[in-house]
mmCIF file of C-alpha atoms and ligand atoms in Angstrom:
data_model
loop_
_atom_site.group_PDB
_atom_site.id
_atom_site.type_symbol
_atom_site.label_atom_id
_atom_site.label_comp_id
_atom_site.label_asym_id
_atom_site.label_seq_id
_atom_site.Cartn_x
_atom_site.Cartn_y
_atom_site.Cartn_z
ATOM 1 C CA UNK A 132 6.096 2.860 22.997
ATOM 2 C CA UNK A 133 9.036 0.732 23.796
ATOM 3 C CA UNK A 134 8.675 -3.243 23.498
ATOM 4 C CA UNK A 135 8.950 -4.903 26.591
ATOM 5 C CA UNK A 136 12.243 -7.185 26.803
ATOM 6 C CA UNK A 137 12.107 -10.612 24.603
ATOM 7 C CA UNK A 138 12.518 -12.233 27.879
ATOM 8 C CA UNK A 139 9.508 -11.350 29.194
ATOM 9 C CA UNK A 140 7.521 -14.694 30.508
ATOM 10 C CA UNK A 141 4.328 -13.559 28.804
ATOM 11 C CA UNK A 142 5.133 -13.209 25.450
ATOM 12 C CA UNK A 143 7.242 -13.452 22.246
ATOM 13 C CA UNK A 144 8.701 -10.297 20.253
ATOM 14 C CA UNK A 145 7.852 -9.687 17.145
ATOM 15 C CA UNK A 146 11.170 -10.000 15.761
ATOM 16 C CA UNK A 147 11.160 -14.270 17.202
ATOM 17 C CA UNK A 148 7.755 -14.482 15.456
ATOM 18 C CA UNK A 149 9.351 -13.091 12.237
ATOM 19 C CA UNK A 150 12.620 -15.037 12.519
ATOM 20 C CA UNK A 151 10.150 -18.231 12.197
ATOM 21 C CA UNK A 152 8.805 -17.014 9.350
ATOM 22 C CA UNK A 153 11.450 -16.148 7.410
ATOM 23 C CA UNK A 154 13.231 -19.086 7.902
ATOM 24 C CA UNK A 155 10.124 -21.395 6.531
ATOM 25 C CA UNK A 156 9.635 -18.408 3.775
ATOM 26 C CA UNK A 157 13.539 -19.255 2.685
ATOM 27 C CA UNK A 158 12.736 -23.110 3.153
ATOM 28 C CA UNK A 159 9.238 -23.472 0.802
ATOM 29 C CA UNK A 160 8.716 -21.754 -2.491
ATOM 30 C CA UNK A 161 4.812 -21.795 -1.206
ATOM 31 C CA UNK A 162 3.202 -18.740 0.014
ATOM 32 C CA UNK A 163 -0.204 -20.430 1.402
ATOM 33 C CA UNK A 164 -3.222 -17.995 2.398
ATOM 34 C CA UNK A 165 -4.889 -20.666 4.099
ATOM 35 C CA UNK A 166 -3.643 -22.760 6.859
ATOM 36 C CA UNK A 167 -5.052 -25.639 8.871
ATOM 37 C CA UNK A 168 -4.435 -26.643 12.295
ATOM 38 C CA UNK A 169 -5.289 -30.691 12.354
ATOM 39 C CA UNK A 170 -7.020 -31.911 15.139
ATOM 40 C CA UNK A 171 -6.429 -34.837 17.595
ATOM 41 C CA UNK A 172 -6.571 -37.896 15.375
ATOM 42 C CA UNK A 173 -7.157 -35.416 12.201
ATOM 43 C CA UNK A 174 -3.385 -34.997 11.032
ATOM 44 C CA UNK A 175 -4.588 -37.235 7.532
ATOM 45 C CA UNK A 176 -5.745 -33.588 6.285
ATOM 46 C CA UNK A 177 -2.135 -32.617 5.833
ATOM 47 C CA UNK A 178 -1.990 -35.622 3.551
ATOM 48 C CA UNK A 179 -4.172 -34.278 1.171
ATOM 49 C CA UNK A 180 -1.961 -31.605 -0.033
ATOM 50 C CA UNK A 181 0.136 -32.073 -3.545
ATOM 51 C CA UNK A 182 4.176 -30.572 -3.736
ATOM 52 C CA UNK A 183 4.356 -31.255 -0.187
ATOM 53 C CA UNK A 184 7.361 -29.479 2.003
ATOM 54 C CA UNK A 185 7.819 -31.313 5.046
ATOM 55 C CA UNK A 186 9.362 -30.069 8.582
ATOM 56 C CA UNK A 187 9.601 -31.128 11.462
ATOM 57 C CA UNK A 188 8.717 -29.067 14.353
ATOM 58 C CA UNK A 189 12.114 -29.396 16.201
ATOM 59 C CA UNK A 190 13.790 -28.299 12.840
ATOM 60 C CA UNK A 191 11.879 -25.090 12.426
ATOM 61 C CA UNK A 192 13.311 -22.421 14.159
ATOM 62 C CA UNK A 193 11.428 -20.896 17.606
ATOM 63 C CA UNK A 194 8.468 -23.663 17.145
ATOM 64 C CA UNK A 195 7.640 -26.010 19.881
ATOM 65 C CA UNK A 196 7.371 -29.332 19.412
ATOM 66 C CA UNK A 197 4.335 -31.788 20.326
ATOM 67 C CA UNK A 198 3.958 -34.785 22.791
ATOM 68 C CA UNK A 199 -0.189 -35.879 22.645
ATOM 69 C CA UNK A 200 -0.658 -39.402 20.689
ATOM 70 C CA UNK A 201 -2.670 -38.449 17.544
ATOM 71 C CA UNK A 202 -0.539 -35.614 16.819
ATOM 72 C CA UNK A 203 2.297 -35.822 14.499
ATOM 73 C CA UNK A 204 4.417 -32.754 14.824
ATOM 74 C CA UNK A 205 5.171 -31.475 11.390
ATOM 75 C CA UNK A 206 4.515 -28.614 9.138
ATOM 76 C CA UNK A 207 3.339 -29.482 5.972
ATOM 77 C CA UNK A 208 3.272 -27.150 3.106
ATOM 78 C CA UNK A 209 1.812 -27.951 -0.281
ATOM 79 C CA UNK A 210 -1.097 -27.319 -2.904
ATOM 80 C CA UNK A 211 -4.634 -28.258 -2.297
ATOM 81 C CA UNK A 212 -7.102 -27.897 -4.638
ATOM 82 C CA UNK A 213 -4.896 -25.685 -6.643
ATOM 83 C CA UNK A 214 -4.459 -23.207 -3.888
ATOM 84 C CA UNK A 215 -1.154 -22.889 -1.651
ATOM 85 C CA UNK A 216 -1.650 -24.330 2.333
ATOM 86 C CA UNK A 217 0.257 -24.758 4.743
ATOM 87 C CA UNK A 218 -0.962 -27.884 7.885
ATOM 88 C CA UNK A 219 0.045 -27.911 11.254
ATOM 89 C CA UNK A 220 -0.093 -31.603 11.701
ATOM 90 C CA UNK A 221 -0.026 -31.708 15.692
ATOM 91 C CA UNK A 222 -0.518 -28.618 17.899
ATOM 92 C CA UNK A 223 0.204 -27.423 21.174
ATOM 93 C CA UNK A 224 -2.467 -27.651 23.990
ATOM 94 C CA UNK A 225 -1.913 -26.029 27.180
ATOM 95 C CA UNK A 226 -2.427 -29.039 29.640
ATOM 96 C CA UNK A 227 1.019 -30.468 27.354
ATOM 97 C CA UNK A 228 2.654 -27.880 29.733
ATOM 98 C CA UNK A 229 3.120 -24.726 27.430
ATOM 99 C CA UNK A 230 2.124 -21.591 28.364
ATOM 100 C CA UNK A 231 -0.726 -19.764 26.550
ATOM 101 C CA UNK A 232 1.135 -17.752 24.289
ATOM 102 C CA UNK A 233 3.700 -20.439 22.798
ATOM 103 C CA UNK A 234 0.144 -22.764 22.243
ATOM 104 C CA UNK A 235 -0.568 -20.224 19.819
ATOM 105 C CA UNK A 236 2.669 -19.022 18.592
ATOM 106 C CA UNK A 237 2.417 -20.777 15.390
ATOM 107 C CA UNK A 238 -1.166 -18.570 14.163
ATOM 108 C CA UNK A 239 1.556 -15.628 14.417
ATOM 109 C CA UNK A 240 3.604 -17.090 12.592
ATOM 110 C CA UNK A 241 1.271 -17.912 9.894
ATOM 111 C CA UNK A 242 0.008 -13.948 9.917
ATOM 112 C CA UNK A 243 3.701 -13.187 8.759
ATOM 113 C CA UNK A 244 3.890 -16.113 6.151
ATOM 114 C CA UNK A 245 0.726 -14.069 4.411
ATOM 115 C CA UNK A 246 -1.947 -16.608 5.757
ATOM 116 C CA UNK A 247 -5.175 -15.227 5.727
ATOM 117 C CA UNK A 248 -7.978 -17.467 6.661
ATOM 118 C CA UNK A 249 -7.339 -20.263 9.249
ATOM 119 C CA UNK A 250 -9.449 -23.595 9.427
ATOM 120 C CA UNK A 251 -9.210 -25.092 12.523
ATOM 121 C CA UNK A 252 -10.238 -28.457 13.548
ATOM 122 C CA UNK A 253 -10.401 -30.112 16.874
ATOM 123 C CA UNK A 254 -11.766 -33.412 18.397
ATOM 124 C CA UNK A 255 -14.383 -32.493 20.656
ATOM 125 C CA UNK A 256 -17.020 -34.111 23.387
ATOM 126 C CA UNK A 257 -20.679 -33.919 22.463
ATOM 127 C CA UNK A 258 -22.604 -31.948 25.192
ATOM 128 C CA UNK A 259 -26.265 -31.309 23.080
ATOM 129 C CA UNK A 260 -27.902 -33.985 23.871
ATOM 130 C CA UNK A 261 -29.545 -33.861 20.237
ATOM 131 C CA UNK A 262 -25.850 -34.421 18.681
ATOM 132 C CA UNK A 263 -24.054 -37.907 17.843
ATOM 133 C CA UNK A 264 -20.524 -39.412 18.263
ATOM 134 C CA UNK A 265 -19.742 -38.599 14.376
ATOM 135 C CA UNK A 266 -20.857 -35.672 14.059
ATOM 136 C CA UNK A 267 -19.296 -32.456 12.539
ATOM 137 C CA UNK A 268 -19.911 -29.376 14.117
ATOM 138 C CA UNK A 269 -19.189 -25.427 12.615
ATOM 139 C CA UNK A 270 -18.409 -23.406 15.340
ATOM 140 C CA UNK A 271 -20.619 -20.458 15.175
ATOM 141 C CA UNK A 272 -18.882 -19.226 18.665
ATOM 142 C CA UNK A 273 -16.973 -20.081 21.551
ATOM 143 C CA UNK A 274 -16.467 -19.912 25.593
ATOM 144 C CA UNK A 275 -12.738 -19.073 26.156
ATOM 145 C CA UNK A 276 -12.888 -21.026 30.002
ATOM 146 C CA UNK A 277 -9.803 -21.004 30.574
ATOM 147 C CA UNK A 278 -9.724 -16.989 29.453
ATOM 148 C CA UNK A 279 -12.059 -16.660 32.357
ATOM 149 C CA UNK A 280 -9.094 -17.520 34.619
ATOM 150 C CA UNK A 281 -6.710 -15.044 33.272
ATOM 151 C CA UNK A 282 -5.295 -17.478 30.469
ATOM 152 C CA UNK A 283 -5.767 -15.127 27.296
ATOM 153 C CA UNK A 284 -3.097 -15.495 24.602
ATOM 154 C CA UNK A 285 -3.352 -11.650 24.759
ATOM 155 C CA UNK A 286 -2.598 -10.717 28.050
ATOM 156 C CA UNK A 287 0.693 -8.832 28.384
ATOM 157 C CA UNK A 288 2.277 -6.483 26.103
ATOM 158 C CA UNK A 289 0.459 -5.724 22.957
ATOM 159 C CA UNK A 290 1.709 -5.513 19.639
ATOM 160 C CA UNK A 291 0.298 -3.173 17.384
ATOM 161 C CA UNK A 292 2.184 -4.467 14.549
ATOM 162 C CA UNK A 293 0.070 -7.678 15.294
ATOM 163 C CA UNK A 294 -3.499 -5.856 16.403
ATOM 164 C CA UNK A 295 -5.311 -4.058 18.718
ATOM 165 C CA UNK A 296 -5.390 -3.799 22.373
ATOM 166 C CA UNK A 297 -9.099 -4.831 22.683
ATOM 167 C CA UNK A 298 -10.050 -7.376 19.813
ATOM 168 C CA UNK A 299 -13.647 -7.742 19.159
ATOM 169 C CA UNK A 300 -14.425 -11.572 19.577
ATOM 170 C CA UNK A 301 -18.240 -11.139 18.567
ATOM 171 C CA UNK A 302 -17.238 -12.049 14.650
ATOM 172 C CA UNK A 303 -14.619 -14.835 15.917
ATOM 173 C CA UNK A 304 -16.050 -17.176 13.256
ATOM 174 C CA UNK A 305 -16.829 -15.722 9.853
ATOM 175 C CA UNK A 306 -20.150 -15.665 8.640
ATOM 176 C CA UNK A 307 -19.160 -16.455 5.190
ATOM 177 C CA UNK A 308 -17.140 -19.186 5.455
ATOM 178 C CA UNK A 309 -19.738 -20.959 7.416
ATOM 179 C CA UNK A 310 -22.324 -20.318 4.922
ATOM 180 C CA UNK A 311 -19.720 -21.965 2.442
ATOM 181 C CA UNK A 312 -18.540 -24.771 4.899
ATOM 182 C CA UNK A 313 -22.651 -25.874 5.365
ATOM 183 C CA UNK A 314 -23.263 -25.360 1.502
ATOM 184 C CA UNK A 315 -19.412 -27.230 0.825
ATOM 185 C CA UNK A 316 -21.452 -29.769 4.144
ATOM 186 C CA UNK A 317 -24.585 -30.648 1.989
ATOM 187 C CA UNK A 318 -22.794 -31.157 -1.492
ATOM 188 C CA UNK A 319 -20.499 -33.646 0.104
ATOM 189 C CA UNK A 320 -23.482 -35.384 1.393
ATOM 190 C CA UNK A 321 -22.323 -34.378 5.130
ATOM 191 C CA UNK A 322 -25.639 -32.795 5.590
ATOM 192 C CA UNK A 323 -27.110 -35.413 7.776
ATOM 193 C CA UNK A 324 -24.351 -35.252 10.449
ATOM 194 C CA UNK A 325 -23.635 -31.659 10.271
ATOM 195 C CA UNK A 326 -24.305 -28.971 13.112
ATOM 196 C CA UNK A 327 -24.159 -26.005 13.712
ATOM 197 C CA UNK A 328 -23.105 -24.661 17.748
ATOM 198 C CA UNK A 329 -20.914 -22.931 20.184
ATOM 199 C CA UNK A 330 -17.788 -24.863 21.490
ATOM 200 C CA UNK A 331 -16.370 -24.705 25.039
ATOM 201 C CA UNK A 332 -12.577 -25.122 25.900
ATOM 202 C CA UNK A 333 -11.577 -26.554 29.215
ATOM 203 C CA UNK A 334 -7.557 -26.652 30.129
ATOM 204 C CA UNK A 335 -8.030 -30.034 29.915
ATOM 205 C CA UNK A 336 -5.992 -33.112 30.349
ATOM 206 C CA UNK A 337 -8.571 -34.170 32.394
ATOM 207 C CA UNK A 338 -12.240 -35.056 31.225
ATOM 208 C CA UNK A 339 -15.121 -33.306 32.794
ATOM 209 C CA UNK A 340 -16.685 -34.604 35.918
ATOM 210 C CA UNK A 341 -20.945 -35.006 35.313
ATOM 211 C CA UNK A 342 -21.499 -31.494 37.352
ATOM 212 C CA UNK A 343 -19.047 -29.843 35.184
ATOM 213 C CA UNK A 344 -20.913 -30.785 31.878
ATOM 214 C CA UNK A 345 -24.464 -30.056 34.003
ATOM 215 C CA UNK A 346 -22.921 -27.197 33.856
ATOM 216 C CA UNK A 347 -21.674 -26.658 30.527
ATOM 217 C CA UNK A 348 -24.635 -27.570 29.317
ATOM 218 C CA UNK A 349 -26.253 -25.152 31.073
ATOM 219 C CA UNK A 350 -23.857 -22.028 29.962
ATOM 220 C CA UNK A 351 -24.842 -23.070 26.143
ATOM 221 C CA UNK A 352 -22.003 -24.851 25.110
ATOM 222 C CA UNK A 353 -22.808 -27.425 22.851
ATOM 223 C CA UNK A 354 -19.381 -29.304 22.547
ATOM 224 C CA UNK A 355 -16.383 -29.381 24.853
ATOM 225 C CA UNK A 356 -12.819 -29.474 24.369
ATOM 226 C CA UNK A 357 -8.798 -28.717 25.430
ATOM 227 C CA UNK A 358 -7.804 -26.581 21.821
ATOM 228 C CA UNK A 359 -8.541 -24.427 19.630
ATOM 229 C CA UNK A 360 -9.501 -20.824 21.651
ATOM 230 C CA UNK A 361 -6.512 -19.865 21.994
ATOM 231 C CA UNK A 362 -5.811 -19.715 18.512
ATOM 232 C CA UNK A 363 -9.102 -18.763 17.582
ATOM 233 C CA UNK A 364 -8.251 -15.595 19.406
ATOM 234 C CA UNK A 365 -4.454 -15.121 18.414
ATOM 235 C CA UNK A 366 -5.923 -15.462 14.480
ATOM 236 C CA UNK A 367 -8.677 -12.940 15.195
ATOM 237 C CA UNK A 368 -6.333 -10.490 17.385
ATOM 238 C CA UNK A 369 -4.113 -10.632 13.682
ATOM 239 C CA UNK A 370 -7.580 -9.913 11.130
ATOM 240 C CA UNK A 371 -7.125 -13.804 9.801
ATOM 241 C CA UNK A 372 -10.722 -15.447 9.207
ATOM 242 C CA UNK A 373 -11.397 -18.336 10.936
ATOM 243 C CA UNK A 374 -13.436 -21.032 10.264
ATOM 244 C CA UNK A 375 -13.706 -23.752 12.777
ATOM 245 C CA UNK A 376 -14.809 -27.363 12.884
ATOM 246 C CA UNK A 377 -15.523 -29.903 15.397
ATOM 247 C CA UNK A 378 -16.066 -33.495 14.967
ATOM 248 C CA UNK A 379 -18.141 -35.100 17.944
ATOM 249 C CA UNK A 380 -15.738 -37.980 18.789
ATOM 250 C CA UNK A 381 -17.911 -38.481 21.955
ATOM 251 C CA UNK A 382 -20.976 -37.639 24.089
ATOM 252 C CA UNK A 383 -20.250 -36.880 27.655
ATOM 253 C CA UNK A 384 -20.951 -38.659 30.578
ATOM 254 C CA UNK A 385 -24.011 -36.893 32.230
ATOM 255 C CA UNK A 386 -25.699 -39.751 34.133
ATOM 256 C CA UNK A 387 -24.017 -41.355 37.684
ATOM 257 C CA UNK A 388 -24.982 -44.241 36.645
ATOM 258 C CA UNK A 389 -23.321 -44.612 33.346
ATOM 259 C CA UNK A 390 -20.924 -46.926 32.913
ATOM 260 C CA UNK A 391 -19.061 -44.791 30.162
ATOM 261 C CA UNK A 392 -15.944 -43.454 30.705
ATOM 262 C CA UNK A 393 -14.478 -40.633 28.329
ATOM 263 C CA UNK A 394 -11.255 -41.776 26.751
ATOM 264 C CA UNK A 395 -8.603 -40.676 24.457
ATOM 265 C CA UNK A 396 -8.671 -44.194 22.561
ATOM 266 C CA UNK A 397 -12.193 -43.150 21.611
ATOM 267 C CA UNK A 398 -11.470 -39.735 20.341
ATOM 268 C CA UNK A 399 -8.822 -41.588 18.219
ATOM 269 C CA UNK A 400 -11.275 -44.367 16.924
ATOM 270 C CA UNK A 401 -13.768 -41.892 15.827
ATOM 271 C CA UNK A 402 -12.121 -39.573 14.036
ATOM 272 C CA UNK A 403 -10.460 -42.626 12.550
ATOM 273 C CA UNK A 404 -14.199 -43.450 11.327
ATOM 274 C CA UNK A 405 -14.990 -39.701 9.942
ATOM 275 C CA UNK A 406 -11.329 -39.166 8.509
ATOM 276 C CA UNK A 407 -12.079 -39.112 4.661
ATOM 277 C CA UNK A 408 -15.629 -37.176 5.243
ATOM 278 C CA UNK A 409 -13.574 -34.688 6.718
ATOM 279 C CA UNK A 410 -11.277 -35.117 4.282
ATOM 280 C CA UNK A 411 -13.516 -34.520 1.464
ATOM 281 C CA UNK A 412 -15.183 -31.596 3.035
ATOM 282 C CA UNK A 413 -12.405 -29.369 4.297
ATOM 283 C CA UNK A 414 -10.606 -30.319 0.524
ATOM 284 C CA UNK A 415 -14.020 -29.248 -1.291
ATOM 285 C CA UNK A 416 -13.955 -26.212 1.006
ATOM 286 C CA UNK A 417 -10.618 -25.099 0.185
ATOM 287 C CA UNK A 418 -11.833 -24.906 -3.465
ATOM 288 C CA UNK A 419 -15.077 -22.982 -2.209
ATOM 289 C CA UNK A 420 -13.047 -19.472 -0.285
HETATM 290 O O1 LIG B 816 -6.300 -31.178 19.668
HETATM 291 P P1 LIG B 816 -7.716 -31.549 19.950
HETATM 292 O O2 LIG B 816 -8.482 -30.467 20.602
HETATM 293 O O3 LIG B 816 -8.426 -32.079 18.720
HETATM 294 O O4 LIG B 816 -7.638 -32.787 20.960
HETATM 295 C C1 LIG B 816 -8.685 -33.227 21.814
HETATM 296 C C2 LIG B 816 -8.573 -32.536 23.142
HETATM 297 C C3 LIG B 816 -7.454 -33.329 23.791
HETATM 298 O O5 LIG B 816 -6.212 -32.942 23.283
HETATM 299 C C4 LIG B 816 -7.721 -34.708 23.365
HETATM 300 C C5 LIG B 816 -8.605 -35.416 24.341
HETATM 301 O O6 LIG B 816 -8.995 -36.677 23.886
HETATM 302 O O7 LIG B 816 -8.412 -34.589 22.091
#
């Protein structure tokens, strides 16, 4: 079947996917299998890494660049834990303005680096009631809300080369790796502030209203946020396994008369406070797939 033009609003060829990556492929001696995308306030992950190779979004060919406080706006390739990785420190939300498909144009870009698992992190507000600010969550599943509304990183012309018209989404998070990531959880003493739940994305930038969490609540999410879907389902769409983690940077507001007030300060101080747990855990976890 014939592509449709480049131009098209709703997506990216494959050949502008490809030009990325063979531009970073000609820039880095690294071939990473594993990426991570750093959450709000989570960018210190990229530090970890050893042999780093550094760029900039607005170098990089094709890549957009970030704006949200908390996000850096590098790639950083290097060697953790003895394995090759490659960090987006900063992503791309939707609410920043970018459509749904250039959000997640860097997962295809990892597919065609040879990335094969992706470890995705986000900062996230606490919606089980039994869950505290501090707390790191696996995702075991997700509601794509914004998907509901015709937003789906898939929508338009599909590329085979990439995957399948239909992805399933039933698997989105691998079992394994969050057998590993709870086992990796406990070693690291984590154990007491790990969970285990379903995470909700909302277009964000602004925080829920009370009846909107009522009502999260009540669909079974278990933490809210404005990331993360997108490229859950981009990574799947490609066959990468993902493994996702959420740290509970707050609880939302589900009582009028609360005097709390969700706020991006607060996301920042938190993961601020759970940075080198996090740390630890993802780093022990890299040596654990
Ligand atoms: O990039 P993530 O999902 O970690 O960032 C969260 C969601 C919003 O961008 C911001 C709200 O405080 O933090």
């Amino acid at each position: 079947m014939e592509a449709a033009p480049s131009t098209s609003p709703c997506r990216y060829s494959y050949e502008e996917y490809k030009e990325t990556a063979d531009w970073l492929l000609a820039h880095t001696k690294q071939r990473p299998k594993i990426a991570i995308i750093c959450g709000s306030g989570l960018g210190g992950l990229a530090d970890l890494l050893g042999d780093k190779a550094v760029f900039p979004y607005e170098d990089i060919p094709r890549f957009p660049t970030s704006t949200v406080p908390g996000h850096a706006g590098q790639l950083v390739f290097g060697s953790l834990q003895g394995r090759d990785c490659v960090c987006m420190q900063g992503r791309f939300h939707f609410y920043e303005g970018y459509d749904i498909h250039t959000v997640t144009y860097p997962v295809r870009v990892f597919y065609l680096l040879g990335v094969e698992t992706v470890i995705v992190t986000n900062a996230a507000g606490g919606l089980n009631g039994s869950y505290n600010v501090g707390d790191i969550m696996i995702l075991k599943d997700h509601i794509n809300m914004p998907g509901f509304a015709g937003q789906n990183p898939l929508c338009g012309h599909n590329d085979i080369r990439f995957g399948e018209r239909f992805p399933c989404m039933s698997d989105a998070y691998d079992r394994d790796l969050r057998a590993v990531a709870r086992q990796t959880a406990e070693e690291q003493g984590c154990g007491g502030f790990l969970q285990e739940g379903v995470y909700c994305m909302l277009a964000g930038p602004s925080y829920e209203t009370i009846a909107e969490c009522k009502l999260l609540q009540m669909l079974g999410a278990d933490c809210v946020g404005m990331s993360t879907v997108p490229e859950v389902v981009v990574a799947r769409h490609c066959g990468l396994r993902v493994l996702g983690l959420s740290l509970v940077t707050n609880k939302v507001v589900t009582d009028y008369d609360s005097a709390e007030k969700a706020n991006h300060e607060e996301v920042l101080r938190t993961t601020q406070r759970r940075t080198q747990d996090l740390e630890r855990l993802v780093s022990q976890l890299i040596a654990n797939i």
